[in-house]
PDB file of C-alpha atoms in Angstrom:
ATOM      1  CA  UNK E   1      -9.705  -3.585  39.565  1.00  0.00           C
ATOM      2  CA  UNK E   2     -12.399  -6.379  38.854  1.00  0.00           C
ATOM      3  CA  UNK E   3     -15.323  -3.622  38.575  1.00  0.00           C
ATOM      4  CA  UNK E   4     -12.692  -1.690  36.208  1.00  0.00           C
ATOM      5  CA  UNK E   5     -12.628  -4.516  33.895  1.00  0.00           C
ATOM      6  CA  UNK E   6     -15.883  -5.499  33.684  1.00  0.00           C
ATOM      7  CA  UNK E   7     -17.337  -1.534  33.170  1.00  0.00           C
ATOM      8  CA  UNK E   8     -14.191  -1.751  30.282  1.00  0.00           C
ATOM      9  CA  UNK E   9     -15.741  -4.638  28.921  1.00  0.00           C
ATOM     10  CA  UNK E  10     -19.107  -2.835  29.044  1.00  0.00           C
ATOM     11  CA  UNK E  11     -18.219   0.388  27.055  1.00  0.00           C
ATOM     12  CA  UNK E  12     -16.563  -1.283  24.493  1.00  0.00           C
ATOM     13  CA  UNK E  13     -19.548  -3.904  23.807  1.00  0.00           C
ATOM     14  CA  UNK E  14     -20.370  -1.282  21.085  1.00  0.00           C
ATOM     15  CA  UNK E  15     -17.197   0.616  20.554  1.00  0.00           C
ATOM     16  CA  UNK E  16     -15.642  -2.102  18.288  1.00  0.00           C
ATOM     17  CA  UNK E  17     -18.650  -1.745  15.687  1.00  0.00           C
ATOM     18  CA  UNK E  18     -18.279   2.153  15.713  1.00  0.00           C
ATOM     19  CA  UNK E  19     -14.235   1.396  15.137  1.00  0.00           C
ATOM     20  CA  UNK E  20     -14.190  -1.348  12.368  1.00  0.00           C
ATOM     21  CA  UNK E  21     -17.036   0.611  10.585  1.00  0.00           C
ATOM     22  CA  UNK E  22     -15.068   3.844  10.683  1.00  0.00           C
ATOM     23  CA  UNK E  23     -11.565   2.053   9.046  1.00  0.00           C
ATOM     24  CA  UNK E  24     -14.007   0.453   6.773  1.00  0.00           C
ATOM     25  CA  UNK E  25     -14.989   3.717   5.379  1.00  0.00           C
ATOM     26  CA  UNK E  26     -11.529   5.287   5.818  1.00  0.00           C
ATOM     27  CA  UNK E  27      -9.971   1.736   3.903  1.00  0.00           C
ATOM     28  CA  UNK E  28     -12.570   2.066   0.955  1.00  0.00           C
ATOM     29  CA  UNK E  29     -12.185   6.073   0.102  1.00  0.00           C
ATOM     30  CA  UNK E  30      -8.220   5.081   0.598  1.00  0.00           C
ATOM     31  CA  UNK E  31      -8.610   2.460  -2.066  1.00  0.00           C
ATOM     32  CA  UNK E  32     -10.633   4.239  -4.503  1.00  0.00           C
ATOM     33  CA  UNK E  33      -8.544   7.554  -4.308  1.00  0.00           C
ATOM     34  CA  UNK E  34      -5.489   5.016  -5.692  1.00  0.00           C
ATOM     35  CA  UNK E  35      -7.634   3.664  -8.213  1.00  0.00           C
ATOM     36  CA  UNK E  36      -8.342   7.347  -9.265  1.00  0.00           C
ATOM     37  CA  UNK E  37      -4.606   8.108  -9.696  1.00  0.00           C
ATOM     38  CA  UNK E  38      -3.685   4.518 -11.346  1.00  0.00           C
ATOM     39  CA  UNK E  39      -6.301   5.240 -13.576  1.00  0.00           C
ATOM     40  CA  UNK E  40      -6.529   8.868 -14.580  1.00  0.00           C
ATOM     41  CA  UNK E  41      -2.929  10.145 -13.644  1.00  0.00           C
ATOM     42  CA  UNK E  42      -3.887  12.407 -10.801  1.00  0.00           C
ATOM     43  CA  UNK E  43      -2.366  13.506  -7.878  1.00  0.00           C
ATOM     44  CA  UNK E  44      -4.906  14.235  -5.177  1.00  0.00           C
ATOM     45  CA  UNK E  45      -3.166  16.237  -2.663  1.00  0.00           C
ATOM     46  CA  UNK E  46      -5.352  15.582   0.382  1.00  0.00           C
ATOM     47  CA  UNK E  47      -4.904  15.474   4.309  1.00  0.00           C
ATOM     48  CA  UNK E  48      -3.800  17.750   7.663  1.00  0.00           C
ATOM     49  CA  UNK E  49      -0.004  17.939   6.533  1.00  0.00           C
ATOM     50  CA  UNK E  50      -0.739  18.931   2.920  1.00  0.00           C
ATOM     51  CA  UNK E  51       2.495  20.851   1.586  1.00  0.00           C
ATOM     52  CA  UNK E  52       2.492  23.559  -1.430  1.00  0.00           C
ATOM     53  CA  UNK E  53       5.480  21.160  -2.735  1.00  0.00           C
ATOM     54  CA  UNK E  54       5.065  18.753  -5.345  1.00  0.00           C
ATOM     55  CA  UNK E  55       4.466  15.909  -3.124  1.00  0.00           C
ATOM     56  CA  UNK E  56       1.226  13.879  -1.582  1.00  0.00           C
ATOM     57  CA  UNK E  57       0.252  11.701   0.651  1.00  0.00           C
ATOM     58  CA  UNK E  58      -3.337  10.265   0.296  1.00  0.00           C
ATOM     59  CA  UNK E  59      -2.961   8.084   3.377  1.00  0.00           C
ATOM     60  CA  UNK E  60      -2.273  11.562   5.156  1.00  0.00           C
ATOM     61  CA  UNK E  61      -5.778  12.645   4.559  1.00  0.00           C
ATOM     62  CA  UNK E  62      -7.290  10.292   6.969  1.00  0.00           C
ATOM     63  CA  UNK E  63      -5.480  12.188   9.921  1.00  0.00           C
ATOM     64  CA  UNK E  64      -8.388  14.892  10.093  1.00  0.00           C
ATOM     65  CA  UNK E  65     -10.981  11.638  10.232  1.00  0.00           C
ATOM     66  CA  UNK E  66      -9.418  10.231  12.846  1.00  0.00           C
ATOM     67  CA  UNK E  67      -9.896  13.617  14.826  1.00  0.00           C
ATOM     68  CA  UNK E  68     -13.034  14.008  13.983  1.00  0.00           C
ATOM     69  CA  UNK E  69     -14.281  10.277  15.370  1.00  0.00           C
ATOM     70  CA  UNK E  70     -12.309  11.297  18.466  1.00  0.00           C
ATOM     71  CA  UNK E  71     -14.078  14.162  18.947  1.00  0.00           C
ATOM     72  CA  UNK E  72     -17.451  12.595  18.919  1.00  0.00           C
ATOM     73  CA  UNK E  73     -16.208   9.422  20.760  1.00  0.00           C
ATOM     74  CA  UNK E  74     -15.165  11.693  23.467  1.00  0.00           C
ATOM     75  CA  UNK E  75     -18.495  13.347  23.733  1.00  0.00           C
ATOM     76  CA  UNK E  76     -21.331  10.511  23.145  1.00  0.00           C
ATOM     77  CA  UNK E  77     -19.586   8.103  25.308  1.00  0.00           C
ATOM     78  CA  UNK E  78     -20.811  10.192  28.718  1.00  0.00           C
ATOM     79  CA  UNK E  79     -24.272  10.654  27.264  1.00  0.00           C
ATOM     80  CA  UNK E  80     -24.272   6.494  26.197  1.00  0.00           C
ATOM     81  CA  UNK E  81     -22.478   4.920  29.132  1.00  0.00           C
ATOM     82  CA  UNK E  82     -22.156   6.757  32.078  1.00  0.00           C
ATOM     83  CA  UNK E  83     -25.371   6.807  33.386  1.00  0.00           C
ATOM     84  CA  UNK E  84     -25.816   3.409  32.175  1.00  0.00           C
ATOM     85  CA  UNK E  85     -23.037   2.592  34.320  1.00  0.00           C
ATOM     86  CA  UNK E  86     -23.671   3.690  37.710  1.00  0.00           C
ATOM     87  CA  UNK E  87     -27.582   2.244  37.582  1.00  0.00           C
ATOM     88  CA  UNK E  88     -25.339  -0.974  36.965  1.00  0.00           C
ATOM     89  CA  UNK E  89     -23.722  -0.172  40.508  1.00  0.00           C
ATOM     90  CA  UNK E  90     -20.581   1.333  39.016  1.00  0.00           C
ATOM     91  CA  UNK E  91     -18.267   3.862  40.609  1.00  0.00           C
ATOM     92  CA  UNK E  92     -17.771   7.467  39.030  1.00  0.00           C
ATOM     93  CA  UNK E  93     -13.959   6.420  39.907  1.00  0.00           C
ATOM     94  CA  UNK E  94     -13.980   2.979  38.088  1.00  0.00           C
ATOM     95  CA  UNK E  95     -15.890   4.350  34.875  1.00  0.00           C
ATOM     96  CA  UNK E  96     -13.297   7.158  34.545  1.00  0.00           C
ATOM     97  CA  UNK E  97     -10.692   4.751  34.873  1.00  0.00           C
ATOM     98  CA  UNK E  98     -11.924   2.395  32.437  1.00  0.00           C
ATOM     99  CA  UNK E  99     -12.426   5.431  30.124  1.00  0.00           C
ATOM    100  CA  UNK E 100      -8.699   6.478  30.868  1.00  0.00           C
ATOM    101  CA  UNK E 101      -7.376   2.470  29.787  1.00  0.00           C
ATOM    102  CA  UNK E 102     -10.269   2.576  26.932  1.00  0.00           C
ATOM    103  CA  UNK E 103      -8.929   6.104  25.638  1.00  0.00           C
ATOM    104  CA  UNK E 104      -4.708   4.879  25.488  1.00  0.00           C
ATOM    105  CA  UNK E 105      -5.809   1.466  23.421  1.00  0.00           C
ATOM    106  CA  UNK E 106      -8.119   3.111  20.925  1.00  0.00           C
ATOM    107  CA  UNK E 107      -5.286   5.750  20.321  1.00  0.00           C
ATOM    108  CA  UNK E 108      -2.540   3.211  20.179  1.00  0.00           C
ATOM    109  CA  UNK E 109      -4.600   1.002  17.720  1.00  0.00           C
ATOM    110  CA  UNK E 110      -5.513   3.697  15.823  1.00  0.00           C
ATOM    111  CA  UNK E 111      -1.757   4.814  15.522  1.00  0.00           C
ATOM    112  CA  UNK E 112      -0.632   1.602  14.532  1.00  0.00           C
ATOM    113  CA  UNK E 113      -2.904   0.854  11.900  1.00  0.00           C
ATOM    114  CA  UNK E 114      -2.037   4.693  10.680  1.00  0.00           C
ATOM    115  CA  UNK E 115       1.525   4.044  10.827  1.00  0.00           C
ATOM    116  CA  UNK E 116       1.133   1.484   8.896  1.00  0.00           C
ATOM    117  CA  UNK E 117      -0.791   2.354   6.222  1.00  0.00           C
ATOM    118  CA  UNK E 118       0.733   5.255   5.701  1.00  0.00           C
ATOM    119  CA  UNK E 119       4.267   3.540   5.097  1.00  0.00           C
ATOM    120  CA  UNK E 120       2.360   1.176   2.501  1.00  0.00           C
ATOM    121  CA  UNK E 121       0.919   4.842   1.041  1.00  0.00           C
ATOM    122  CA  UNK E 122       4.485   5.759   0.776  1.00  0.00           C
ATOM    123  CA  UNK E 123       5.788   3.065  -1.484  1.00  0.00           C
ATOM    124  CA  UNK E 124       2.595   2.828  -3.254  1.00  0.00           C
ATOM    125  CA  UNK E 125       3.101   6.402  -4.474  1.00  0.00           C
ATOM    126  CA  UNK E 126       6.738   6.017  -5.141  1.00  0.00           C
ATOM    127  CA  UNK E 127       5.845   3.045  -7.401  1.00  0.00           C
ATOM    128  CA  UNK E 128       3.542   5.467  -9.256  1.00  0.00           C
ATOM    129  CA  UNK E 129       6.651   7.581  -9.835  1.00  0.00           C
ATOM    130  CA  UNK E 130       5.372  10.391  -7.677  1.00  0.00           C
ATOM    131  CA  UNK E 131       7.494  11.577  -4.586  1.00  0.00           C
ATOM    132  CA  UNK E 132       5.479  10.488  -1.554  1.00  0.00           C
ATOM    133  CA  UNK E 133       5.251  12.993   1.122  1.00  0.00           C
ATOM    134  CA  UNK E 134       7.327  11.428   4.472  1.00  0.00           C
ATOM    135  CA  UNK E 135       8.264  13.939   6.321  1.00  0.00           C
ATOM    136  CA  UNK E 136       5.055  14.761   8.548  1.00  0.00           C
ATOM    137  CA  UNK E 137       5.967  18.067  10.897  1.00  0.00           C
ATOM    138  CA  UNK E 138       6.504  15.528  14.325  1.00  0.00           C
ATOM    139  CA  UNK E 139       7.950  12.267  12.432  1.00  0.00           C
ATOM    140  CA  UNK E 140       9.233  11.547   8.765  1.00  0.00           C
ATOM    141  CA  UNK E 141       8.225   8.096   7.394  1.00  0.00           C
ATOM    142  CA  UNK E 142      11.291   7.916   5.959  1.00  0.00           C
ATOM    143  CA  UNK E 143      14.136   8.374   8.236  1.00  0.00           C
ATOM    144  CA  UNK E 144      12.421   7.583  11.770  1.00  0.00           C
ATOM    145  CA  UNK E 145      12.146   3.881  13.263  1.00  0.00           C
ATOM    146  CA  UNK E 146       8.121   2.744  12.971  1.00  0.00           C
ATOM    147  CA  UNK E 147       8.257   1.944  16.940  1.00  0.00           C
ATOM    148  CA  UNK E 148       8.857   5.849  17.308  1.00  0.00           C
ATOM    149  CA  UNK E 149       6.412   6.805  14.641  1.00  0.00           C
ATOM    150  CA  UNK E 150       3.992   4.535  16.238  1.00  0.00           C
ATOM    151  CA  UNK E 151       4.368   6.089  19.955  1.00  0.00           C
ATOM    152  CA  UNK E 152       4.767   9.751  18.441  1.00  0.00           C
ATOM    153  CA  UNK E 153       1.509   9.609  17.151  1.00  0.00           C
ATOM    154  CA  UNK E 154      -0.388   7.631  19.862  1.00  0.00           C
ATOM    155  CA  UNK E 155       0.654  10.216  21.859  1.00  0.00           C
ATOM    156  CA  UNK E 156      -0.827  13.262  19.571  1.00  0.00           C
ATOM    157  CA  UNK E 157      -3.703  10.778  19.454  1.00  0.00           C
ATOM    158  CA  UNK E 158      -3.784  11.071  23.137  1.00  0.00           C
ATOM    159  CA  UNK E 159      -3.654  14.314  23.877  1.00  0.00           C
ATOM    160  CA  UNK E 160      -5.980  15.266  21.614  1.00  0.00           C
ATOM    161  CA  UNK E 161      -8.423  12.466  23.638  1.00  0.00           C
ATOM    162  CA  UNK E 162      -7.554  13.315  26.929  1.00  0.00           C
ATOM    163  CA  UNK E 163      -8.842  17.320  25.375  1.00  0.00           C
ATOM    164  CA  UNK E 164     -12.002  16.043  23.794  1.00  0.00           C
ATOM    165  CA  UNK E 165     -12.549  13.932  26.918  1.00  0.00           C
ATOM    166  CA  UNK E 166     -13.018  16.656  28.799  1.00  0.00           C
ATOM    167  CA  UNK E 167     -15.153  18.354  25.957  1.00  0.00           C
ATOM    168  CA  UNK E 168     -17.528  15.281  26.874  1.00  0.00           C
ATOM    169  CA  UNK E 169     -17.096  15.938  30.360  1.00  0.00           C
ATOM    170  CA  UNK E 170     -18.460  19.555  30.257  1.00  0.00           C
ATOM    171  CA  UNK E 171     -20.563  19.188  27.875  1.00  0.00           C
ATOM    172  CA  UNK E 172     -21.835  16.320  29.870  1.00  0.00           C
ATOM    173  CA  UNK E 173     -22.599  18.506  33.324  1.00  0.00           C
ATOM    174  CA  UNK E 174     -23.188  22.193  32.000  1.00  0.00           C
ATOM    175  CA  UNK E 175     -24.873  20.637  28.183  1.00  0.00           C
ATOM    176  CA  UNK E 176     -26.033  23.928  26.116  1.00  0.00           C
ATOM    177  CA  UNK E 177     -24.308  26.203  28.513  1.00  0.00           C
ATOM    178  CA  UNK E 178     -20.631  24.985  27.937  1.00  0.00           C
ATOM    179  CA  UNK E 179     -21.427  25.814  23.894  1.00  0.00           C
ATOM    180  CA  UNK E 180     -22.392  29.375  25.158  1.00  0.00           C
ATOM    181  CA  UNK E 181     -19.849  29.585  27.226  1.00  0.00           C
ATOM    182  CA  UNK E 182     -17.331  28.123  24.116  1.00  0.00           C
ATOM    183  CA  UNK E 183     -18.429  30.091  21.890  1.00  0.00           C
ATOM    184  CA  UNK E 184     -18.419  33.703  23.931  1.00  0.00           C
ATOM    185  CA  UNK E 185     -15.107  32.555  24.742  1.00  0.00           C
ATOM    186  CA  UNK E 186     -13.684  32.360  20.939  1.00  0.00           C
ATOM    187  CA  UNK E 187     -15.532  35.129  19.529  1.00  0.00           C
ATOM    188  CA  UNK E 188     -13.940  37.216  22.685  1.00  0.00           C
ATOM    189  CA  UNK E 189     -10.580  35.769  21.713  1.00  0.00           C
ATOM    190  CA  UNK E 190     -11.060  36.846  18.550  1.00  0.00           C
ATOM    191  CA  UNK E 191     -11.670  40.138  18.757  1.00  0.00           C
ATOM    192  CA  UNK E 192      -8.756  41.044  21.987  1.00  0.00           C
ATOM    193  CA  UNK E 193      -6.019  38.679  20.404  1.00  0.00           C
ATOM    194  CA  UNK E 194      -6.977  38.641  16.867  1.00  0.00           C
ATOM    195  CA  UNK E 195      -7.235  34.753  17.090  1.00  0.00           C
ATOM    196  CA  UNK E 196      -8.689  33.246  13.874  1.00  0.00           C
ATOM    197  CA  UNK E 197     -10.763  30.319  14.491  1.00  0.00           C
ATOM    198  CA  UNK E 198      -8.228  27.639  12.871  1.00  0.00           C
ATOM    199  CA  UNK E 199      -5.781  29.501  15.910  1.00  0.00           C
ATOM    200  CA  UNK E 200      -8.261  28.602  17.957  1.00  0.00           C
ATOM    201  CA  UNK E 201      -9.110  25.154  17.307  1.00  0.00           C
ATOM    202  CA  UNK E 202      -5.534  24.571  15.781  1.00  0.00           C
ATOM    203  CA  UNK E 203      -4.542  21.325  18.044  1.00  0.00           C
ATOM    204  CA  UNK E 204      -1.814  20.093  15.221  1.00  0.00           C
ATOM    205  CA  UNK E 205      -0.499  23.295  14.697  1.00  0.00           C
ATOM    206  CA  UNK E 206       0.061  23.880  18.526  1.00  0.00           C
ATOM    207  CA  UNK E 207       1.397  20.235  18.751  1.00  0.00           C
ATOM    208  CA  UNK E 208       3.986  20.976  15.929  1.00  0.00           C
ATOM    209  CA  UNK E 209       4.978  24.159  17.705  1.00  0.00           C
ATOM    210  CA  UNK E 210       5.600  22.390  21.271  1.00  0.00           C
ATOM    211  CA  UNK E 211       7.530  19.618  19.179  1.00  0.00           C
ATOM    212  CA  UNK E 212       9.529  22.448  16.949  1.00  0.00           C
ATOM    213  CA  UNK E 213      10.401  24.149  19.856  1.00  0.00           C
ATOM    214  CA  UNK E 214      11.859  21.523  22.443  1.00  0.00           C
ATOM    215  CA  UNK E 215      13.791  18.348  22.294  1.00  0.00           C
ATOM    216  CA  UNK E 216      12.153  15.164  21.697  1.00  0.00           C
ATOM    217  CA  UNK E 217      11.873  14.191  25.417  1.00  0.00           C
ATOM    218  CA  UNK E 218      10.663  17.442  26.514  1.00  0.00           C
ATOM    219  CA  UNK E 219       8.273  17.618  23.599  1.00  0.00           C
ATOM    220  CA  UNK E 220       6.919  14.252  25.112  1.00  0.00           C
ATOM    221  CA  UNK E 221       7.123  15.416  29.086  1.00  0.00           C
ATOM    222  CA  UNK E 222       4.698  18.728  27.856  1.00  0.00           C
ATOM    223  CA  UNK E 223       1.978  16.415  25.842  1.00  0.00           C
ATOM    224  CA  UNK E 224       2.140  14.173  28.730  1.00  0.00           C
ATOM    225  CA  UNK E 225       1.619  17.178  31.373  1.00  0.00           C
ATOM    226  CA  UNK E 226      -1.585  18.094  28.881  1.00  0.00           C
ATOM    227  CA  UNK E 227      -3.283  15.454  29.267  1.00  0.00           C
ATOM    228  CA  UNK E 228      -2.402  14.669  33.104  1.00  0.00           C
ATOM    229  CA  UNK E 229      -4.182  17.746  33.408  1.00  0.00           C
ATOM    230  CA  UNK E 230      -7.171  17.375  31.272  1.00  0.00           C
ATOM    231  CA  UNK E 231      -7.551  13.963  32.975  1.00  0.00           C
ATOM    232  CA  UNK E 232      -7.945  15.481  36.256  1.00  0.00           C
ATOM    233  CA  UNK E 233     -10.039  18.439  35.644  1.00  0.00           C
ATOM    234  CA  UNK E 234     -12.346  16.267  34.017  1.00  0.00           C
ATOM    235  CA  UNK E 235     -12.585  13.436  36.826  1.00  0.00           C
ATOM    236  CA  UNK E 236     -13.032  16.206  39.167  1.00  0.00           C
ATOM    237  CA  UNK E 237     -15.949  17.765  37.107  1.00  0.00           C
ATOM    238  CA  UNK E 238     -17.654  14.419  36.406  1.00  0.00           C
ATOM    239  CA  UNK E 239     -17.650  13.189  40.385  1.00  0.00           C
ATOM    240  CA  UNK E 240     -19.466  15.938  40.603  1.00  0.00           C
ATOM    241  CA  UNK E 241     -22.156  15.821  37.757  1.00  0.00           C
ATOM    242  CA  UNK E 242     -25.855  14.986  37.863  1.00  0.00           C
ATOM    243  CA  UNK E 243     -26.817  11.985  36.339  1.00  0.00           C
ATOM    244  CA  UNK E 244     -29.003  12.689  32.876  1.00  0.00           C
ATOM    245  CA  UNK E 245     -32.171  10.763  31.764  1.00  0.00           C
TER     246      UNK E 245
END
């Protein structure tokens, strides 16, 4: 548990710079989109849960953001750290376990300061007299206890990780061949299933689905079981990878 720890410690020596400059950013376009609409009496309808009603959330916009720094947290942290790691004397076992403890805090922070933010986007615009947009396909701002909201989300925030994670992984071990291999694989989609490329890479629509379709507890048992499984596959490819200059 010690070497756990201290390789934690390690990978996020320059993860908190990449994560306060990224809300910094996200913070400042969120302030300066209100400014817009206090000043010229716009609504900007912006973000991954955009509805055709007349309603808006600008806090809902930084959603695809968030995904966005996942996905390239998930890959450059194999190419920065891991080999890094084991010339330290690290175990392939206790960097992917510091990457599984790193991965639920960044998503749990990250939820909370969403969470929050967009409840203070919610009476912001009501105070505008627009209607604020609450009800968000897996939680509604409105009705649902913040606690809930909070853990709903960390969890999408998860299991989209624990996916991207293992992105990084192969990417890591095959490099330009798991592209190749990516991209036969969607174009081939595409043309058997008819699979459009936002079916494809649709991870909130498929998240919706699984939560629109079962209860609330097995909703959560099936994202869990997601990313138990991209966990594993990716430990077991990474034990196995060659370490890159």
């Amino acid at each position: 548990m010690g070497a756990t720890k201290r390789i934690f410690k390690f990978q996020n020596h320059g993860l908190k710079k990449s994560i306060l400059g990224f809300w910094s950013v996200i913070l400042t376009i969120n302030i300066l989109t209100y400014i817009l609409m206090v000043n010229f009496n716009s609504k900007i309808k912006i973000g991954l849960f955009s509805s055709k009603d007349d309603i808006f959330s600008i806090v809902g916009g930084n959603i695809m953001p968030i995904f966005i720094f996942f996905i390239v947290y998930g890959i450059v942290m194999y190419h920065e750290d891991f080999a890094l790691a084991l010339s330290f004397g690290f175990t392939r076992k206790d960097f992917y376990k510091s990457v599984i403890v790193n991965n639920i805090i960044v998503t749990l922070s990250f939820a909370a300061i969403q969470v929050i933010l967009q409840i203070i986007d919610k009476y912001f615009v009501a105070s505008l007299g627009y209607k604020p947009m609450v009800e968000f396909g897996i939680f509604n701002t409105a009705t649902d206890n913040i606690l809930f909201i909070v853990l709903t989300l960390s969890l999408l925030f998860l299991t989209f990780v624990s996916i991207t994670n293992l992105i990084g992984v192969l990417q890591y071990r095959f490099g330009y061949k798991f592209w190749i291999g990516f991209g036969i694989t969607a174009i081939t989609l595409q043309i058997l299933g008819n699979f459009s490329a936002k079916k494809i890479l649709g991870f909130s629509d498929m998240y919706q689905w699984i939560w629109s379709r079962f209860n609330s507890s097995t909703a959560i048992f099936l994202t869990f079981v997601i990313a138990i499984v991209c966990y594993t596959l990716g430990y077991f490819i990474i034990r196995k990878a060659n370490i890159r200059k």
